[in-house]
């Protein structure tokens, strides 16, 4: 990773020592590299500008991966739109100045209120995931005296993703409308008076590093669009989803040139706007979670645990998906005090799944050391909870010249401020 590396024995972010940041601001703390986010964006823009043969396209950042206003603003300033999955996320995007005509709304459970909010804000497209949802959107639009711009999320029955829980495009996943009922679903939507049927969306999963699942899904979607055209239905937007995979430990990231090439070869014959919904690709390797080692615990059988002051409350991915995040010391340490051992790095939460990295063979960490949990910029803070009444972590954004707190450390008082005790207990 080009923005987090060791310089003179210290792990740095855009030239700033992470240990200094941890000492000054405390832990746990998220640190995001703004230059890395922009580099990730520019790499994608370049691959698409060069590889999509001049086809009109729009990058809609998947806000759920990291929804901080500063990140949304940065991406908005560079032309990005957004993929949102709740009224809350839509609100953030509007606050960050993202053009509503660059916002798509996805998700299987849109409430009436959320649909109304989308229509009031005149967003580009609502990606509907079921027939009852299409009916609901139509009714609300008629009530508001307008036509709702909708796309149908088609489930291509292709598995993609690092993990069972991040695969969304298999036929028995809860997402989308079944491929085999796709054409009749479009005809159904066309007959609803409140809808303007303008798009299609597909999103098969997350953290996909192989081109195979994309190639398979997009080929099926291309055939599907041909069938739609034969049935007299033409579309303005084809939303190809996100899921572009990155490097956590040893993975080779998705090759975007190859990806653009596959898009061209499959969906290229369709004329309209292509939409992409990367989330993790922009933010994951642009963020680290700083923590402090509290204890080194050795079990009677000799198993060693490095126990941190941060856990699944701040970074839930290991507990939720069983994945590992590399943990690196903020300072290179001498072998005398930090000999090579085999150990696990774990959090303080009362759950056995609260483990960041297992069976590491390397220099052990000692109490008082600061460490960085790497590749934590996506689905870190946005999934954080206050489980165990632990305040949410502080967030910092850096570039070469700046170290800026972008959200403060919250207190226990903040957590309990709005709780009340009924008089009758
Ligand atoms: C989560 C999600 C994304 C983003 O996934 P990444 O793996 O972060 O790229 C895009 N589109 C939809 C519909 C999603 O649910």
Short mmCIF file of C-alpha atoms and ligand atoms in Angstrom, two decimals:
data_model
loop_
_atom_site.label_atom_id
_atom_site.label_comp_id
_atom_site.label_asym_id
_atom_site.label_seq_id
_atom_site.Cartn_x
_atom_site.Cartn_y
_atom_site.Cartn_z
CA UNK A 1 0.00 0.00 0.00
CA UNK A 2 1.60 3.15 -1.14
CA UNK A 3 0.25 5.54 1.49
CA UNK A 4 0.89 3.53 4.65
CA UNK A 5 4.48 2.37 4.95
CA UNK A 6 7.48 2.32 7.27
CA UNK A 7 9.85 5.25 7.22
CA UNK A 8 12.86 5.25 9.57
CA UNK A 9 11.23 2.54 11.66
CA UNK A 10 7.81 4.15 11.96
CA UNK A 11 4.58 3.24 10.18
CA UNK A 12 3.40 6.41 8.45
CA UNK A 13 0.30 7.69 6.68
CA UNK A 14 1.17 10.16 3.93
CA UNK A 15 4.37 10.90 5.82
CA UNK A 16 2.84 11.28 9.29
CA UNK A 17 3.85 8.88 12.03
CA UNK A 18 0.81 6.91 13.13
CA UNK A 19 2.27 6.50 16.59
CA UNK A 20 2.32 10.28 17.04
CA UNK A 21 -1.30 10.49 15.97
CA UNK A 22 -2.22 7.70 18.39
CA UNK A 23 -0.40 9.43 21.25
CA UNK A 24 -1.93 12.80 20.55
CA UNK A 25 -5.49 11.70 19.87
CA UNK A 26 -5.76 8.46 21.78
CA UNK A 27 -7.09 5.11 20.58
CA UNK A 28 -9.11 3.61 19.01
CA UNK A 29 -8.86 6.03 16.10
CA UNK A 30 -9.55 5.68 12.41
CA UNK A 31 -7.07 7.40 10.10
CA UNK A 32 -7.99 7.93 6.45
CA UNK A 33 -5.58 8.94 3.71
CA UNK A 34 -7.35 11.41 1.42
CA UNK A 35 -4.66 11.03 -1.28
CA UNK A 36 -5.17 7.26 -1.30
CA UNK A 37 -8.93 7.61 -1.78
CA UNK A 38 -8.32 9.97 -4.70
CA UNK A 39 -5.71 7.66 -6.19
CA UNK A 40 -8.18 4.77 -6.06
CA UNK A 41 -10.81 6.93 -7.73
CA UNK A 42 -8.43 8.16 -10.41
CA UNK A 43 -7.26 4.61 -11.19
CA UNK A 44 -10.87 3.62 -11.80
CA UNK A 45 -11.71 6.75 -13.78
CA UNK A 46 -8.70 6.15 -16.00
CA UNK A 47 -9.52 2.48 -16.56
CA UNK A 48 -13.10 3.34 -17.49
CA UNK A 49 -12.22 6.36 -19.62
CA UNK A 50 -9.78 4.25 -21.59
CA UNK A 51 -11.51 0.88 -21.51
CA UNK A 52 -15.18 1.68 -22.07
CA UNK A 53 -14.75 2.99 -25.60
CA UNK A 54 -16.15 6.39 -24.78
CA UNK A 55 -19.38 4.97 -23.43
CA UNK A 56 -21.23 7.31 -21.11
CA UNK A 57 -20.73 6.19 -17.52
CA UNK A 58 -21.25 7.34 -13.98
CA UNK A 59 -19.46 6.20 -10.83
CA UNK A 60 -21.89 6.06 -7.90
CA UNK A 61 -19.90 5.55 -4.72
CA UNK A 62 -21.51 2.95 -2.42
CA UNK A 63 -21.99 5.18 0.60
CA UNK A 64 -22.45 2.33 3.06
CA UNK A 65 -18.76 1.40 2.83
CA UNK A 66 -17.74 4.66 4.51
CA UNK A 67 -20.33 7.36 4.76
CA UNK A 68 -18.34 10.19 6.32
CA UNK A 69 -19.35 13.58 4.88
CA UNK A 70 -15.72 14.49 4.15
CA UNK A 71 -15.31 11.44 1.95
CA UNK A 72 -18.62 12.06 0.19
CA UNK A 73 -17.61 15.68 -0.45
CA UNK A 74 -14.22 14.66 -1.83
CA UNK A 75 -15.80 12.24 -4.27
CA UNK A 76 -18.63 14.63 -5.19
CA UNK A 77 -16.10 17.31 -6.10
CA UNK A 78 -14.57 14.90 -8.58
CA UNK A 79 -17.80 14.08 -10.34
CA UNK A 80 -18.96 11.01 -8.45
CA UNK A 81 -22.54 10.19 -7.70
CA UNK A 82 -23.72 7.86 -4.95
CA UNK A 83 -25.42 4.55 -4.36
CA UNK A 84 -27.46 4.79 -1.17
CA UNK A 85 -29.48 2.24 0.76
CA UNK A 86 -31.37 4.37 3.28
CA UNK A 87 -32.94 7.78 3.76
CA UNK A 88 -30.11 8.53 6.16
CA UNK A 89 -27.49 7.94 3.49
CA UNK A 90 -29.47 9.99 0.98
CA UNK A 91 -29.56 12.81 3.52
CA UNK A 92 -25.80 12.68 3.90
CA UNK A 93 -25.30 12.82 0.14
CA UNK A 94 -27.51 15.85 -0.20
CA UNK A 95 -25.60 17.55 2.66
CA UNK A 96 -22.33 16.71 0.91
CA UNK A 97 -23.56 18.34 -2.28
CA UNK A 98 -23.92 15.27 -4.47
CA UNK A 99 -26.18 16.01 -7.43
CA UNK A 100 -29.45 14.04 -6.87
CA UNK A 101 -29.42 13.22 -10.57
CA UNK A 102 -26.31 11.16 -9.81
CA UNK A 103 -27.87 9.21 -6.94
CA UNK A 104 -29.34 5.72 -7.13
CA UNK A 105 -31.17 4.06 -4.26
CA UNK A 106 -30.79 0.30 -3.69
CA UNK A 107 -31.96 -2.10 -0.99
CA UNK A 108 -34.56 -4.81 -0.43
CA UNK A 109 -36.64 -3.08 2.23
CA UNK A 110 -37.35 0.50 1.18
CA UNK A 111 -40.01 2.01 3.41
CA UNK A 112 -42.80 4.26 2.17
CA UNK A 113 -41.09 7.21 3.81
CA UNK A 114 -37.80 6.45 2.08
CA UNK A 115 -39.45 6.15 -1.32
CA UNK A 116 -41.21 9.48 -0.79
CA UNK A 117 -37.92 11.07 0.25
CA UNK A 118 -36.25 9.77 -2.95
CA UNK A 119 -39.03 11.21 -5.10
CA UNK A 120 -39.06 14.54 -3.27
CA UNK A 121 -35.37 14.84 -3.97
CA UNK A 122 -35.67 13.85 -7.62
CA UNK A 123 -32.93 11.22 -7.58
CA UNK A 124 -31.73 9.50 -10.73
CA UNK A 125 -33.13 6.02 -10.15
CA UNK A 126 -34.69 3.77 -7.55
CA UNK A 127 -33.47 0.20 -7.99
CA UNK A 128 -36.48 -1.93 -7.11
CA UNK A 129 -35.96 -5.43 -5.84
CA UNK A 130 -39.43 -7.01 -5.92
CA UNK A 131 -42.87 -6.72 -7.51
CA UNK A 132 -44.55 -5.54 -4.29
CA UNK A 133 -41.94 -2.80 -4.10
CA UNK A 134 -42.67 -1.73 -7.68
CA UNK A 135 -46.35 -1.50 -6.78
CA UNK A 136 -45.59 0.54 -3.70
CA UNK A 137 -43.31 2.95 -5.57
CA UNK A 138 -45.99 3.40 -8.24
CA UNK A 139 -48.71 4.14 -5.69
CA UNK A 140 -46.57 6.72 -3.91
CA UNK A 141 -45.59 8.38 -7.19
CA UNK A 142 -49.24 8.60 -8.30
CA UNK A 143 -50.10 10.11 -4.93
CA UNK A 144 -47.36 12.71 -5.44
CA UNK A 145 -48.49 13.39 -9.00
CA UNK A 146 -45.30 12.26 -10.68
CA UNK A 147 -43.61 9.30 -12.29
CA UNK A 148 -40.91 7.48 -10.37
CA UNK A 149 -37.70 6.67 -12.27
CA UNK A 150 -37.07 3.01 -11.54
CA UNK A 151 -34.63 0.30 -12.42
CA UNK A 152 -35.22 -3.38 -11.72
CA UNK A 153 -32.50 -5.18 -9.83
CA UNK A 154 -32.05 -8.46 -11.64
CA UNK A 155 -30.55 -11.41 -9.81
CA UNK A 156 -28.44 -13.24 -12.40
CA UNK A 157 -27.90 -16.36 -10.28
CA UNK A 158 -24.13 -16.01 -10.22
CA UNK A 159 -22.09 -16.36 -7.03
CA UNK A 160 -19.56 -13.64 -6.29
CA UNK A 161 -17.76 -12.46 -3.21
CA UNK A 162 -15.19 -13.38 -0.63
CA UNK A 163 -17.66 -15.00 1.63
CA UNK A 164 -21.08 -16.60 1.77
CA UNK A 165 -22.39 -13.54 3.57
CA UNK A 166 -21.15 -11.10 0.94
CA UNK A 167 -22.53 -12.99 -2.04
CA UNK A 168 -25.76 -11.39 -3.22
CA UNK A 169 -26.42 -12.64 -6.74
CA UNK A 170 -27.42 -16.27 -6.27
CA UNK A 171 -31.00 -17.21 -6.98
CA UNK A 172 -31.86 -17.92 -3.36
CA UNK A 173 -30.23 -14.76 -2.01
CA UNK A 174 -32.75 -12.17 -0.86
CA UNK A 175 -31.61 -9.64 -3.45
CA UNK A 176 -33.20 -8.69 -6.73
CA UNK A 177 -35.81 -10.11 -9.07
CA UNK A 178 -35.24 -13.58 -10.43
CA UNK A 179 -33.54 -13.66 -13.81
CA UNK A 180 -36.06 -16.12 -15.18
CA UNK A 181 -38.97 -13.86 -14.30
CA UNK A 182 -37.16 -10.74 -15.44
CA UNK A 183 -38.97 -10.02 -18.68
CA UNK A 184 -42.44 -10.46 -17.18
CA UNK A 185 -41.38 -8.30 -14.24
CA UNK A 186 -40.45 -5.49 -16.64
CA UNK A 187 -43.82 -5.89 -18.36
CA UNK A 188 -45.49 -5.74 -14.96
CA UNK A 189 -43.56 -2.55 -14.12
CA UNK A 190 -44.35 -0.98 -17.50
CA UNK A 191 -48.06 -1.36 -16.74
CA UNK A 192 -47.84 0.51 -13.47
CA UNK A 193 -48.98 4.10 -14.02
CA UNK A 194 -46.66 5.74 -11.53
CA UNK A 195 -43.44 4.35 -12.93
CA UNK A 196 -40.98 5.47 -15.52
CA UNK A 197 -39.05 2.26 -16.16
CA UNK A 198 -35.60 3.49 -17.15
CA UNK A 199 -33.02 1.10 -15.81
CA UNK A 200 -31.64 -2.23 -14.73
CA UNK A 201 -29.26 -3.00 -11.91
CA UNK A 202 -27.17 -5.98 -10.95
CA UNK A 203 -24.84 -6.42 -7.98
CA UNK A 204 -23.52 -9.92 -7.39
CA UNK A 205 -21.45 -9.47 -4.26
CA UNK A 206 -18.50 -7.87 -2.59
CA UNK A 207 -14.73 -8.20 -2.59
CA UNK A 208 -14.63 -10.01 -5.96
CA UNK A 209 -11.04 -10.21 -7.20
CA UNK A 210 -11.57 -12.63 -10.11
CA UNK A 211 -13.06 -11.40 -13.32
CA UNK A 212 -14.99 -14.68 -13.78
CA UNK A 213 -18.15 -13.92 -11.79
CA UNK A 214 -18.44 -10.46 -13.39
CA UNK A 215 -17.95 -11.92 -16.87
CA UNK A 216 -20.60 -14.53 -16.26
CA UNK A 217 -23.14 -12.15 -14.73
CA UNK A 218 -22.66 -9.39 -17.32
CA UNK A 219 -22.95 -11.85 -20.21
CA UNK A 220 -26.27 -13.01 -18.81
CA UNK A 221 -27.40 -9.42 -18.33
CA UNK A 222 -26.41 -8.55 -21.91
CA UNK A 223 -28.57 -11.40 -23.21
CA UNK A 224 -31.34 -10.25 -20.95
CA UNK A 225 -31.19 -6.71 -22.34
CA UNK A 226 -31.42 -8.11 -25.85
CA UNK A 227 -34.55 -9.99 -24.82
CA UNK A 228 -35.93 -6.82 -23.29
CA UNK A 229 -35.28 -4.95 -26.52
CA UNK A 230 -37.07 -7.71 -28.43
CA UNK A 231 -40.00 -7.21 -26.08
CA UNK A 232 -39.98 -3.51 -26.98
CA UNK A 233 -38.42 -2.26 -23.76
CA UNK A 234 -35.36 -0.02 -23.94
CA UNK A 235 -33.46 1.40 -20.99
CA UNK A 236 -31.44 4.51 -20.21
CA UNK A 237 -29.27 3.21 -17.37
CA UNK A 238 -27.54 -0.11 -16.80
CA UNK A 239 -26.21 -0.23 -13.27
CA UNK A 240 -23.51 -2.89 -13.00
CA UNK A 241 -23.09 -2.68 -9.23
CA UNK A 242 -19.94 -2.70 -7.14
CA UNK A 243 -17.93 -5.45 -5.52
CA UNK A 244 -14.55 -4.66 -7.07
CA UNK A 245 -12.07 -6.54 -4.89
CA UNK A 246 -8.93 -5.16 -3.24
CA UNK A 247 -5.92 -6.50 -1.33
CA UNK A 248 -6.44 -7.26 2.36
CA UNK A 249 -3.60 -9.71 2.85
CA UNK A 250 -2.31 -11.51 -0.22
CA UNK A 251 -5.14 -11.16 -2.76
CA UNK A 252 -4.37 -9.85 -6.21
CA UNK A 253 -6.89 -7.03 -6.62
CA UNK A 254 -9.43 -6.99 -9.42
CA UNK A 255 -7.78 -5.81 -12.61
CA UNK A 256 -9.87 -2.81 -13.67
CA UNK A 257 -8.63 -2.81 -17.26
CA UNK A 258 -9.78 -6.40 -17.56
CA UNK A 259 -13.03 -5.46 -15.89
CA UNK A 260 -13.65 -2.58 -18.30
CA UNK A 261 -12.84 -4.90 -21.18
CA UNK A 262 -15.42 -7.46 -19.98
CA UNK A 263 -18.02 -4.71 -19.59
CA UNK A 264 -17.31 -3.61 -23.13
CA UNK A 265 -17.50 -7.10 -24.55
CA UNK A 266 -20.81 -7.88 -22.82
CA UNK A 267 -22.79 -4.71 -22.16
CA UNK A 268 -20.90 -2.64 -24.78
CA UNK A 269 -23.58 -3.06 -27.42
CA UNK A 270 -26.15 -1.34 -25.24
CA UNK A 271 -26.41 2.39 -25.73
CA UNK A 272 -27.22 4.33 -22.65
CA UNK A 273 -25.46 5.24 -19.46
CA UNK A 274 -23.46 2.68 -17.49
CA UNK A 275 -23.43 3.03 -13.72
CA UNK A 276 -20.85 1.51 -11.35
CA UNK A 277 -21.18 1.28 -7.59
CA UNK A 278 -17.74 0.76 -6.03
CA UNK A 279 -17.53 1.17 -2.28
CA UNK A 280 -14.66 -0.74 -0.74
CA UNK A 281 -12.47 -0.12 -3.78
CA UNK A 282 -12.14 3.57 -2.88
CA UNK A 283 -11.97 3.47 0.89
CA UNK A 284 -10.78 0.10 2.23
CA UNK A 285 -7.02 0.47 1.81
CA UNK A 286 -7.22 4.20 2.51
CA UNK A 287 -7.94 3.63 6.18
CA UNK A 288 -6.38 2.08 9.28
CA UNK A 289 -7.70 1.64 12.78
CA UNK A 290 -5.17 2.63 15.43
CA UNK A 291 -5.19 0.74 18.70
CA UNK A 292 -3.07 0.20 21.78
CA UNK A 293 -1.96 -3.13 23.15
CA UNK A 294 -3.42 -3.58 26.63
CA UNK A 295 -2.26 -7.06 27.58
CA UNK A 296 -0.26 -10.01 26.45
CA UNK A 297 -1.97 -13.15 27.69
CA UNK A 298 -0.49 -16.63 27.59
CA UNK A 299 -2.75 -19.63 28.18
CA UNK A 300 -1.50 -22.73 30.10
CA UNK A 301 -1.16 -24.53 26.75
CA UNK A 302 1.11 -21.74 25.54
CA UNK A 303 -1.27 -19.95 23.19
CA UNK A 304 -0.50 -16.24 23.08
CA UNK A 305 -3.06 -13.46 22.75
CA UNK A 306 -2.24 -9.82 22.12
CA UNK A 307 -5.27 -7.98 23.51
CA UNK A 308 -6.08 -4.56 22.03
CA UNK A 309 -8.21 -1.66 23.22
CA UNK A 310 -10.33 -2.01 20.09
CA UNK A 311 -12.53 -4.81 18.90
CA UNK A 312 -15.57 -5.82 16.92
CA UNK A 313 -17.46 -2.75 18.08
CA UNK A 314 -15.13 -0.57 16.05
CA UNK A 315 -14.34 -3.04 13.25
CA UNK A 316 -16.95 -5.73 12.85
CA UNK A 317 -15.75 -7.45 9.70
CA UNK A 318 -13.69 -10.22 11.34
CA UNK A 319 -16.57 -11.15 13.65
CA UNK A 320 -19.21 -10.87 10.95
CA UNK A 321 -17.45 -12.58 8.07
CA UNK A 322 -14.65 -14.53 9.71
CA UNK A 323 -12.04 -12.55 7.73
CA UNK A 324 -8.65 -11.45 9.02
CA UNK A 325 -7.18 -7.95 9.03
CA UNK A 326 -3.42 -7.58 9.16
CA UNK A 327 -2.21 -5.86 12.31
CA UNK A 328 1.05 -3.94 12.07
CA UNK A 329 3.12 -2.29 14.79
CA UNK A 330 3.29 1.51 14.55
CA UNK A 331 7.01 1.30 15.29
CA UNK A 332 9.56 -1.34 14.39
CA UNK A 333 10.73 -2.92 17.65
CA UNK A 334 13.98 -4.62 18.69
CA UNK A 335 14.03 -8.42 18.71
CA UNK A 336 15.17 -8.47 22.36
CA UNK A 337 11.90 -7.08 23.67
CA UNK A 338 9.73 -8.28 20.79
CA UNK A 339 10.89 -11.80 19.79
CA UNK A 340 9.30 -13.72 16.96
CA UNK A 341 6.38 -15.78 18.25
CA UNK A 342 3.13 -17.28 17.05
CA UNK A 343 0.14 -15.35 18.38
CA UNK A 344 -3.39 -14.04 17.82
CA UNK A 345 -4.43 -10.40 17.98
CA UNK A 346 -7.82 -10.01 19.61
CA UNK A 347 -10.23 -7.37 20.88
CA UNK A 348 -11.64 -6.84 24.37
CA UNK A 349 -15.27 -7.65 23.55
CA UNK A 350 -17.03 -10.55 25.23
CA UNK A 351 -17.38 -12.58 22.03
CA UNK A 352 -15.12 -15.37 20.79
CA UNK A 353 -15.36 -14.01 17.25
CA UNK A 354 -13.63 -10.78 18.33
CA UNK A 355 -10.32 -11.68 16.64
CA UNK A 356 -8.41 -9.51 14.15
CA UNK A 357 -5.60 -11.77 13.07
CA UNK A 358 -4.86 -15.40 13.93
CA UNK A 359 -1.70 -17.49 14.05
CA UNK A 360 0.56 -14.64 13.15
CA UNK A 361 4.19 -15.63 13.01
CA UNK A 362 6.15 -12.48 13.66
CA UNK A 363 7.49 -10.17 16.29
CA UNK A 364 5.11 -10.21 19.21
CA UNK A 365 3.59 -6.97 20.44
CA UNK A 366 3.87 -5.79 24.02
CA UNK A 367 1.53 -3.84 26.31
CA UNK A 368 1.75 -0.13 25.58
CA UNK A 369 2.64 -0.64 21.90
CA UNK A 370 0.52 1.09 19.31
CA UNK A 371 -0.65 -0.93 16.32
CA UNK A 372 -2.54 -0.26 13.11
CA UNK A 373 -5.26 -2.61 11.91
CA UNK A 374 -4.76 -2.32 8.20
CA UNK A 375 -7.24 -1.99 5.35
CA UNK A 376 -10.02 -0.80 7.64
CA UNK A 377 -11.32 2.20 5.72
CA UNK A 378 -14.38 0.40 4.33
CA UNK A 379 -17.11 -1.22 6.42
CA UNK A 380 -15.21 -0.16 9.52
CA UNK A 381 -16.63 3.01 11.01
CA UNK A 382 -19.84 2.68 8.99
CA UNK A 383 -20.57 -0.63 10.74
CA UNK A 384 -19.28 0.39 14.15
CA UNK A 385 -21.55 -0.02 17.13
CA UNK A 386 -21.56 1.01 20.75
CA UNK A 387 -21.80 -2.59 21.95
CA UNK A 388 -20.51 -2.91 25.51
CA UNK A 389 -21.19 0.87 25.90
CA UNK A 390 -17.96 1.71 24.17
CA UNK A 391 -18.03 5.15 22.52
CA UNK A 392 -17.48 5.25 18.76
CA UNK A 393 -13.88 5.93 17.72
CA UNK A 394 -12.46 9.25 16.63
CA UNK A 395 -11.82 9.75 12.91
CA UNK A 396 -8.92 11.62 11.32
CA UNK A 397 -8.23 12.49 7.71
CA UNK A 398 -4.70 13.18 6.52
CA UNK A 399 -2.88 14.30 3.44
CA UNK A 400 0.77 15.31 3.12
CA UNK A 401 0.16 18.64 4.87
CA UNK A 402 -2.75 18.05 7.19
CA UNK A 403 -3.88 15.90 10.09
CA UNK A 404 -7.51 16.81 10.70
CA UNK A 405 -10.01 15.40 13.16
CA UNK A 406 -13.18 14.78 11.14
CA UNK A 407 -15.25 13.38 13.98
CA UNK A 408 -14.52 13.72 17.66
CA UNK A 409 -14.18 11.02 20.24
CA UNK A 410 -17.59 10.51 21.76
CA UNK A 411 -18.14 9.98 25.44
CA UNK A 412 -20.15 7.56 27.49
CA UNK A 413 -22.40 10.53 28.32
CA UNK A 414 -23.13 10.89 24.60
CA UNK A 415 -24.23 7.27 24.52
CA UNK A 416 -26.62 7.49 27.45
CA UNK A 417 -27.73 11.10 27.00
CA UNK A 418 -31.02 10.19 25.33
CA UNK A 419 -31.95 7.28 27.54
CA UNK A 420 -34.66 7.81 30.11
CA UNK A 421 -35.94 5.76 32.98
CA UNK A 422 -39.72 5.40 33.22
CA UNK A 423 -41.15 6.60 36.53
CA UNK A 424 -43.14 3.42 36.95
CA UNK A 425 -40.35 0.88 37.28
C1 LIG B 1 -22.72 -2.98 -0.88
C2 LIG B 1 -23.14 -2.64 -2.25
C3 LIG B 1 -22.22 -2.07 -3.14
C4 LIG B 1 -20.77 -1.85 -2.81
O1 LIG B 1 -20.06 -3.00 -2.61
P1 LIG B 1 -18.46 -2.91 -2.50
O2 LIG B 1 -18.04 -4.30 -2.28
O3 LIG B 1 -18.15 -2.04 -1.35
O4 LIG B 1 -17.97 -2.35 -3.77
C5 LIG B 1 -22.69 -1.68 -4.37
N1 LIG B 1 -23.98 -1.88 -4.74
C6 LIG B 1 -24.89 -2.44 -3.92
C7 LIG B 1 -26.28 -2.61 -4.37
C8 LIG B 1 -24.49 -2.84 -2.66
O5 LIG B 1 -25.39 -3.42 -1.83
#
